[in-house]
Tab-separated table of C-alpha atoms and ligand atoms in Angstrom:
chain	number	residue	atom	x	y	z
A	1	MET	CA	94.217	76.270	98.811
A	2	ASP	CA	93.447	77.747	95.412
A	3	LEU	CA	96.503	76.876	93.367
A	4	SER	CA	95.967	79.477	90.719
A	5	PHE	CA	95.796	82.202	93.324
A	6	ALA	CA	98.997	80.858	94.846
A	7	GLN	CA	100.602	80.852	91.446
A	8	THR	CA	99.723	84.447	90.853
A	9	HIS	CA	100.955	85.357	94.254
A	10	ILE	CA	104.274	83.613	93.790
A	11	GLU	CA	104.760	85.253	90.414
A	12	ALA	CA	104.192	88.620	92.010
A	13	GLU	CA	106.742	87.871	94.758
A	14	ILE	CA	109.351	86.728	92.193
A	15	LEU	CA	108.777	89.874	90.159
A	16	LYS	CA	109.138	92.044	93.193
A	17	ARG	CA	112.465	90.441	94.019
A	18	ASP	CA	113.757	90.838	90.479
A	19	GLU	CA	112.610	94.350	90.070
A	20	ASN	CA	114.702	97.404	90.727
A	21	VAL	CA	112.463	98.889	93.353
A	22	LYS	CA	114.473	102.037	93.486
A	23	GLU	CA	112.567	103.409	90.521
A	24	SER	CA	110.897	106.651	91.328
A	25	ARG	CA	107.258	106.416	92.416
A	26	GLU	CA	106.453	110.038	91.932
A	27	GLU	CA	104.528	111.376	88.959
A	28	PRO	CA	106.476	113.521	86.501
A	29	PRO	CA	105.535	117.133	87.093
A	30	ALA	CA	102.659	118.102	84.846
A	31	LYS	CA	101.989	121.589	83.579
A	32	LYS	CA	100.027	123.765	85.938
A	33	GLN	CA	96.538	124.900	85.070
A	34	ARG	CA	94.425	127.560	86.501
A	35	ILE	CA	91.065	126.361	87.800
A	36	GLY	CA	88.766	129.073	88.942
A	37	ASN	CA	85.145	129.765	88.163
A	38	LYS	CA	84.764	128.107	84.872
A	39	ASN	CA	82.379	128.715	81.952
A	40	SER	CA	81.667	125.889	79.532
A	41	ALA	CA	84.546	126.958	77.163
A	42	GLU	CA	87.006	126.833	80.052
A	43	ILE	CA	85.722	123.483	81.119
A	44	THR	CA	86.094	122.179	77.630
A	45	LYS	CA	89.623	123.492	77.480
A	46	LEU	CA	90.445	122.015	80.829
A	47	ILE	CA	89.110	118.598	79.745
A	48	LYS	CA	90.920	118.684	76.469
A	49	GLU	CA	94.207	119.640	78.036
A	50	ASP	CA	93.902	117.152	80.880
A	51	ILE	CA	92.663	114.087	79.068
A	52	PRO	CA	94.137	112.468	76.033
A	53	SER	CA	92.164	113.717	73.025
A	54	SER	CA	90.700	110.252	72.261
A	55	SER	CA	89.232	110.176	75.781
A	56	PHE	CA	87.261	113.286	75.079
A	57	GLN	CA	85.016	111.476	72.610
A	58	GLN	CA	81.942	109.881	73.995
A	59	ARG	CA	82.590	106.540	72.342
A	60	CYS	CA	86.061	106.019	73.848
A	61	SER	CA	87.139	102.908	75.662
A	62	PRO	CA	86.917	102.698	79.492
A	63	ARG	CA	90.671	102.426	79.607
A	64	LYS	CA	91.099	105.758	77.818
A	65	ARG	CA	88.356	107.440	79.881
A	66	LEU	CA	90.121	106.300	83.009
A	67	ASP	CA	93.507	107.342	81.868
A	68	VAL	CA	93.309	110.783	83.400
A	69	ARG	CA	96.914	111.491	84.090
A	70	THR	CA	97.749	112.007	87.739
A	71	SER	CA	98.123	115.724	87.820
A	72	ASN	CA	96.539	116.665	91.066
A	73	GLU	CA	98.354	119.689	92.283
A	74	SER	CA	98.960	118.262	95.723
A	75	LEU	CA	100.963	115.551	94.025
A	76	GLN	CA	103.121	118.087	92.224
A	77	GLN	CA	103.647	120.474	95.048
A	78	LYS	CA	105.628	118.051	97.187
A	79	SER	CA	109.222	119.110	97.738
A	80	THR	CA	111.997	116.903	96.636
A	81	SER	CA	112.859	116.029	100.285
A	82	GLN	CA	109.228	115.186	100.931
A	83	SER	CA	109.003	112.994	97.874
A	84	LYS	CA	112.129	111.070	98.979
A	85	LYS	CA	110.549	110.464	102.296
A	86	CYS	CA	107.250	109.516	100.714
A	87	LYS	CA	108.954	107.021	98.451
A	88	GLN	CA	109.854	104.881	101.414
A	89	LYS	CA	106.667	105.484	103.270
A	90	PHE	CA	104.058	104.345	100.787
A	91	ILE	CA	101.968	107.480	101.164
A	92	TYR	CA	99.133	106.115	99.127
A	93	GLY	CA	99.066	102.720	100.774
A	94	ASN	CA	100.986	101.605	97.612
A	95	TYR	CA	102.697	98.786	99.475
A	96	THR	CA	104.788	96.610	97.260
A	97	LYS	CA	104.212	93.550	99.352
A	98	TYR	CA	100.654	94.223	100.285
A	99	TYR	CA	99.278	90.838	99.456
A	100	GLY	CA	102.114	88.991	101.146
A	101	TYR	CA	101.293	90.871	104.286
A	102	ARG	CA	97.562	90.817	104.128
A	103	ASN	CA	97.144	87.164	103.162
A	104	MET	CA	99.586	85.529	105.445
A	105	ASP	CA	96.951	83.944	107.714
A	106	LYS	CA	95.536	81.544	105.104
A	107	VAL	CA	98.225	80.678	102.613
A	108	PHE	CA	97.715	82.827	99.517
A	109	HIS	CA	94.064	83.116	100.092
A	110	ASP	CA	92.307	86.464	100.365
A	111	VAL	CA	89.399	85.962	102.793
A	112	ARG	CA	87.406	88.701	101.137
A	113	LEU	CA	86.833	86.306	98.269
A	114	ASP	CA	84.889	84.096	100.712
A	115	VAL	CA	82.550	87.043	101.325
A	116	PHE	CA	82.165	87.630	97.582
A	117	ASP	CA	81.475	83.922	96.893
A	118	ALA	CA	77.945	84.308	98.210
A	119	TYR	CA	77.386	86.996	95.535
A	120	TYR	CA	78.631	85.140	92.520
A	121	ASP	CA	75.830	86.364	90.299
A	122	LEU	CA	76.570	89.971	91.208
A	123	PHE	CA	79.929	89.696	89.459
A	124	ALA	CA	79.394	87.097	86.751
A	125	GLU	CA	79.428	88.570	83.247
A	126	LYS	CA	79.758	92.141	84.632
A	127	THR	CA	82.054	94.940	83.729
A	128	VAL	CA	84.143	95.784	86.778
A	129	LEU	CA	86.427	98.628	87.839
A	130	ASP	CA	88.874	97.890	90.723
A	131	ILE	CA	90.086	101.154	92.103
A	132	GLY	CA	93.496	100.917	93.846
A	133	CYS	CA	94.325	97.561	92.451
A	134	ASN	CA	97.938	97.420	93.733
A	135	THR	CA	99.787	94.568	92.067
A	136	GLY	CA	96.584	93.248	90.514
A	137	ILE	CA	96.563	89.899	92.261
A	138	LEU	CA	93.067	90.268	93.618
A	139	THR	CA	91.906	91.864	90.394
A	140	ILE	CA	93.104	88.844	88.390
A	141	GLU	CA	91.617	86.367	90.869
A	142	MET	CA	88.269	88.171	90.760
A	143	ALA	CA	88.234	87.940	86.982
A	144	LYS	CA	88.879	84.241	87.055
A	145	ARG	CA	86.760	83.178	90.039
A	146	PHE	CA	83.662	85.180	89.109
A	147	LYS	CA	83.867	84.971	85.345
A	148	VAL	CA	83.485	88.742	84.984
A	149	LYS	CA	82.904	90.053	81.502
A	150	SER	CA	85.874	92.470	81.893
A	151	ILE	CA	87.836	94.038	84.710
A	152	ILE	CA	90.040	97.131	84.861
A	153	GLY	CA	92.477	97.656	87.707
A	154	LEU	CA	93.472	101.243	88.341
A	155	ASP	CA	96.234	102.410	90.611
A	156	ILE	CA	97.991	105.654	91.389
A	157	ASP	CA	101.403	103.922	91.585
A	158	ARG	CA	102.856	103.398	88.145
A	159	HIS	CA	105.319	100.819	89.437
A	160	LEU	CA	102.502	98.701	90.847
A	161	VAL	CA	100.612	98.895	87.596
A	162	ASP	CA	103.760	97.698	85.794
A	163	GLN	CA	103.936	94.773	88.260
A	164	ALA	CA	100.340	93.959	87.626
A	165	PHE	CA	100.900	93.893	83.829
A	166	LYS	CA	103.866	91.582	84.383
A	167	VAL	CA	101.819	89.240	86.553
A	168	LEU	CA	99.135	89.206	83.915
A	169	LYS	CA	101.627	88.559	81.162
A	170	ARG	CA	103.073	85.577	83.025
A	171	ARG	CA	99.606	84.366	83.702
A	172	LYS	CA	98.779	84.462	79.985
A	173	LYS	CA	102.010	82.655	79.177
A	174	SER	CA	101.273	79.881	81.660
A	175	LEU	CA	98.058	78.975	79.864
A	176	PRO	CA	98.004	76.870	76.681
A	177	PHE	CA	97.777	79.264	73.768
A	178	ASP	CA	94.119	79.724	72.994
A	179	ASN	CA	93.278	82.053	70.163
A	180	GLU	CA	89.608	81.719	70.859
A	181	SER	CA	89.851	83.150	74.388
A	182	LYS	CA	91.768	86.040	72.953
A	183	ARG	CA	89.265	86.615	70.231
A	184	LEU	CA	86.288	86.414	72.625
A	185	GLU	CA	88.127	88.442	75.257
A	186	ILE	CA	87.622	85.944	77.981
A	187	PHE	CA	89.934	85.274	80.922
A	188	PRO	CA	92.735	86.387	81.093
A	189	PHE	CA	92.182	88.530	78.032
A	190	ASN	CA	89.419	90.455	79.722
A	191	ILE	CA	91.740	92.084	82.282
A	192	ASN	CA	93.430	95.443	81.932
A	193	PHE	CA	95.390	97.755	84.184
A	194	VAL	CA	95.532	101.513	84.058
A	195	HIS	CA	97.777	103.986	85.870
A	196	GLY	CA	96.006	107.075	87.281
A	197	ASN	CA	94.766	109.025	90.238
A	198	TYR	CA	91.110	108.289	90.786
A	199	VAL	CA	90.722	111.699	92.455
A	200	LEU	CA	90.218	114.185	89.649
A	201	LYS	CA	92.060	117.481	89.565
A	202	ASP	CA	88.791	119.359	89.813
A	203	ASP	CA	85.201	118.491	90.600
A	204	VAL	CA	84.162	120.058	87.288
A	205	LEU	CA	85.533	117.036	85.540
A	206	LEU	CA	82.764	114.959	87.054
A	207	GLU	CA	80.588	116.585	84.479
A	208	ILE	CA	81.997	114.408	81.756
A	209	GLU	CA	81.677	111.111	83.651
A	210	LYS	CA	79.601	108.463	81.839
A	211	PRO	CA	78.179	105.264	83.280
A	212	GLN	CA	80.546	102.494	82.098
A	213	PHE	CA	80.778	99.804	84.793
A	214	GLU	CA	78.367	97.483	86.431
A	215	ILE	CA	80.498	96.963	89.532
A	216	VAL	CA	83.015	99.306	91.200
A	217	LEU	CA	85.339	97.854	93.817
A	218	CYS	CA	86.664	100.243	96.462
A	219	LEU	CA	88.604	97.976	98.752
A	220	SER	CA	90.905	99.267	101.495
A	221	LEU	CA	91.282	102.562	99.602
A	222	THR	CA	89.145	105.201	101.400
A	223	LYS	CA	91.760	105.932	104.040
A	224	TRP	CA	94.422	106.680	101.505
A	225	ILE	CA	92.232	108.942	99.380
A	226	HIS	CA	90.993	110.616	102.578
A	227	LEU	CA	94.498	111.239	103.980
A	228	ASN	CA	96.003	112.529	100.691
A	229	PHE	CA	93.075	114.493	99.266
A	230	GLY	CA	90.944	115.258	102.364
A	231	ASP	CA	87.197	115.200	102.851
A	232	LYS	CA	86.714	116.967	99.497
A	233	GLY	CA	88.749	114.434	97.532
A	234	LEU	CA	87.036	111.473	99.121
A	235	LYS	CA	83.568	112.912	98.552
A	236	GLN	CA	84.453	113.613	94.942
A	237	ALA	CA	85.721	110.023	94.535
A	238	PHE	CA	82.405	108.671	95.937
A	239	ARG	CA	80.468	110.803	93.487
A	240	ARG	CA	82.660	109.692	90.631
A	241	MET	CA	82.022	106.037	91.527
A	242	PHE	CA	78.312	106.630	91.455
A	243	LEU	CA	78.584	108.443	88.077
A	244	GLN	CA	80.688	105.688	86.522
A	245	LEU	CA	78.172	103.006	87.457
A	246	LYS	CA	75.424	102.023	85.076
A	247	PRO	CA	71.867	102.013	86.326
A	248	GLN	CA	71.408	99.104	88.790
A	249	GLY	CA	75.147	98.968	89.170
A	250	ALA	CA	76.775	98.372	92.588
A	251	LEU	CA	79.653	99.789	94.578
A	252	ILE	CA	81.448	97.363	96.824
A	253	LEU	CA	82.932	99.303	99.649
A	254	GLU	CA	85.434	98.101	102.255
A	255	ALA	CA	86.384	101.188	104.221
A	256	GLN	CA	89.021	101.458	106.914
A	257	CYS	CA	87.771	102.780	110.263
A	258	PHE	CA	88.978	106.130	111.585
A	259	ASN	CA	91.096	104.520	114.312
A	260	ASN	CA	93.162	103.074	111.550
A	261	TYR	CA	94.133	106.538	110.223
A	262	ALA	CA	96.175	107.832	113.169
A	263	LYS	CA	99.200	105.625	112.648
A	264	ARG	CA	99.803	107.168	109.227
A	265	LYS	CA	98.956	110.766	110.012
A	266	ARG	CA	102.570	111.969	110.077
A	267	ILE	CA	103.774	110.550	106.782
A	268	THR	CA	103.659	113.856	104.973
A	269	ASP	CA	102.676	117.381	105.867
A	270	THR	CA	99.710	117.190	103.475
A	271	ILE	CA	98.485	114.075	105.182
A	272	TYR	CA	98.879	115.614	108.609
A	273	HIS	CA	96.931	118.700	107.534
A	274	ASN	CA	94.213	116.623	105.961
A	275	TYR	CA	94.012	114.312	108.953
A	276	ARG	CA	93.537	117.259	111.374
A	277	ALA	CA	90.899	118.789	109.078
A	278	ILE	CA	88.686	115.689	108.787
A	279	GLU	CA	85.038	116.331	109.492
A	280	PHE	CA	83.665	113.588	107.289
A	281	PHE	CA	84.290	110.408	109.256
A	282	PRO	CA	83.940	106.816	108.053
A	283	GLN	CA	80.728	106.457	110.097
A	284	ASP	CA	79.293	109.237	107.886
A	285	PHE	CA	80.082	107.476	104.579
A	286	HIS	CA	76.826	105.537	104.391
A	287	THR	CA	74.601	108.572	104.941
A	288	TYR	CA	76.605	110.502	102.336
A	289	LEU	CA	76.485	107.747	99.725
A	290	LEU	CA	72.756	107.382	100.179
A	291	SER	CA	72.172	111.156	100.209
A	292	ALA	CA	70.955	113.159	97.176
A	293	GLU	CA	74.449	114.532	96.732
A	294	VAL	CA	75.587	111.066	95.612
A	295	GLY	CA	72.413	109.114	94.928
A	296	PHE	CA	72.792	105.393	95.829
A	297	LYS	CA	69.365	103.881	96.475
A	298	SER	CA	70.133	101.246	99.074
A	299	CYS	CA	72.887	99.477	100.943
A	300	GLU	CA	73.412	96.064	102.439
A	301	LEU	CA	76.170	94.309	104.399
A	302	MET	CA	77.898	91.680	102.314
A	303	GLY	CA	79.826	90.263	105.146
A	304	VAL	CA	82.873	90.611	107.375
A	305	PRO	CA	85.962	88.729	106.215
A	306	ASP	CA	87.145	86.136	108.650
A	307	HIS	CA	90.683	87.496	108.861
A	308	CYS	CA	93.015	86.468	111.740
A	309	LYS	CA	93.985	90.141	112.225
A	310	ALA	CA	91.194	92.248	113.682
A	311	GLY	CA	92.421	95.217	111.565
A	312	PHE	CA	91.436	93.370	108.420
A	313	GLN	CA	88.067	92.292	109.603
A	314	ARG	CA	86.475	95.230	107.810
A	315	PRO	CA	82.783	94.993	106.935
A	316	ILE	CA	82.143	94.987	103.229
A	317	TYR	CA	79.040	96.770	102.000
A	318	ILE	CA	77.185	96.921	98.651
A	319	PHE	CA	75.579	100.165	97.565
A	320	TYR	CA	73.067	99.779	94.761
A	321	LYS	CA	72.529	102.534	92.197
B	1	LIG	C1	95.976	99.375	100.818
B	1	LIG	S1	96.045	99.058	99.062
B	1	LIG	C2	94.623	98.146	98.744
B	1	LIG	C3	94.748	97.256	97.489
B	1	LIG	C4	93.447	96.543	97.023
B	1	LIG	N1	92.400	97.456	96.717
B	1	LIG	C5	93.001	95.558	98.042
B	1	LIG	O1	92.181	95.818	98.871
B	1	LIG	O2	93.571	94.400	98.008
B	1	LIG	C6	95.579	100.703	98.422
B	1	LIG	C7	95.931	100.838	96.979
B	1	LIG	O3	95.226	101.979	96.490
B	1	LIG	C8	96.122	102.753	95.648
B	1	LIG	N2	95.725	104.152	95.691
B	1	LIG	C9	95.722	104.991	96.715
B	1	LIG	N3	95.212	106.161	96.400
B	1	LIG	C10	94.814	106.034	95.090
B	1	LIG	C11	94.224	106.992	94.185
B	1	LIG	N4	93.918	108.202	94.523
B	1	LIG	N5	93.882	106.519	92.992
B	1	LIG	C12	94.177	105.294	92.580
B	1	LIG	N6	94.795	104.363	93.405
B	1	LIG	C13	95.089	104.749	94.633
B	1	LIG	C14	97.480	102.461	96.263
B	1	LIG	O4	98.551	102.657	95.383
B	1	LIG	C15	97.398	100.995	96.704
B	1	LIG	O5	97.840	100.114	95.750
């Protein structure tokens, strides 16, 4: 067993117990904006209003560029009663005990790491974005195990991001104080977490995307984007992943199969509507990612994690830019 992984996991569990989990998980309502046919002035205005001003500059940090506040209208339009219901139902797959549940087969060990092990060089010294990082346990482990240059974990659930920061803080405290690691931004000082919705409010915002990562991780996330934001939202997210990758960068994709969606289809009205309207199925993802609309050049199977539960034996693919 990897003791450091176990340590991180235990820390997260302790935090969860100590935390007041009643805290609201919903985004504060953001001001509404009209998005219609836009000319460049309107686009600029939209960008400036939606993104912190520093993010608007080309030379801004990845963190700021990612910090697009969750303001998707579908998030705001939920009624109070629906949001109460959603709070308990983890509508984004934002499970607070996800890693406890997922990794129970082999004590504190995420079997996806065994698949990644064979690709050590793919991650080493690379800039990584982990979309839907949950409590950050896997993000932190990836940073350590593969000696990435830097890694940013992004999650739609603010509470989970707070948890991730706390786990990271404890992790830093548990290490002997090392000014040099801090100065050189090496583990664990090369990890950051950001709160935000990866699905942009409008496709037009893709126009300002800049390549900034060498690896993008999209693990067990597609179902949740698909259910909440429909075919359009998921396609936009795939295009955004491509645009955020540097040339020769790679997307690591672990998608849920469609059979896996049905169980969650009634969580909210929006999800039910999106589920019924799906025309872009997981078996179409590869073709879409490799099409001219997105642009990936090639794809290969990394492996299938040896999980004791069939539902978690999801093939993991790499798409090369
Ligand atoms: C099932 S968990 C997977 C966690 C992690 N990626 C893994 O595989 O171990 C899905 C995570 O994605 C997050 N998520 C869902 N929709 C998102 C979105 N639109 N933007 C960012 N994060 C999202 C959820 O909050 C949740 O933490």
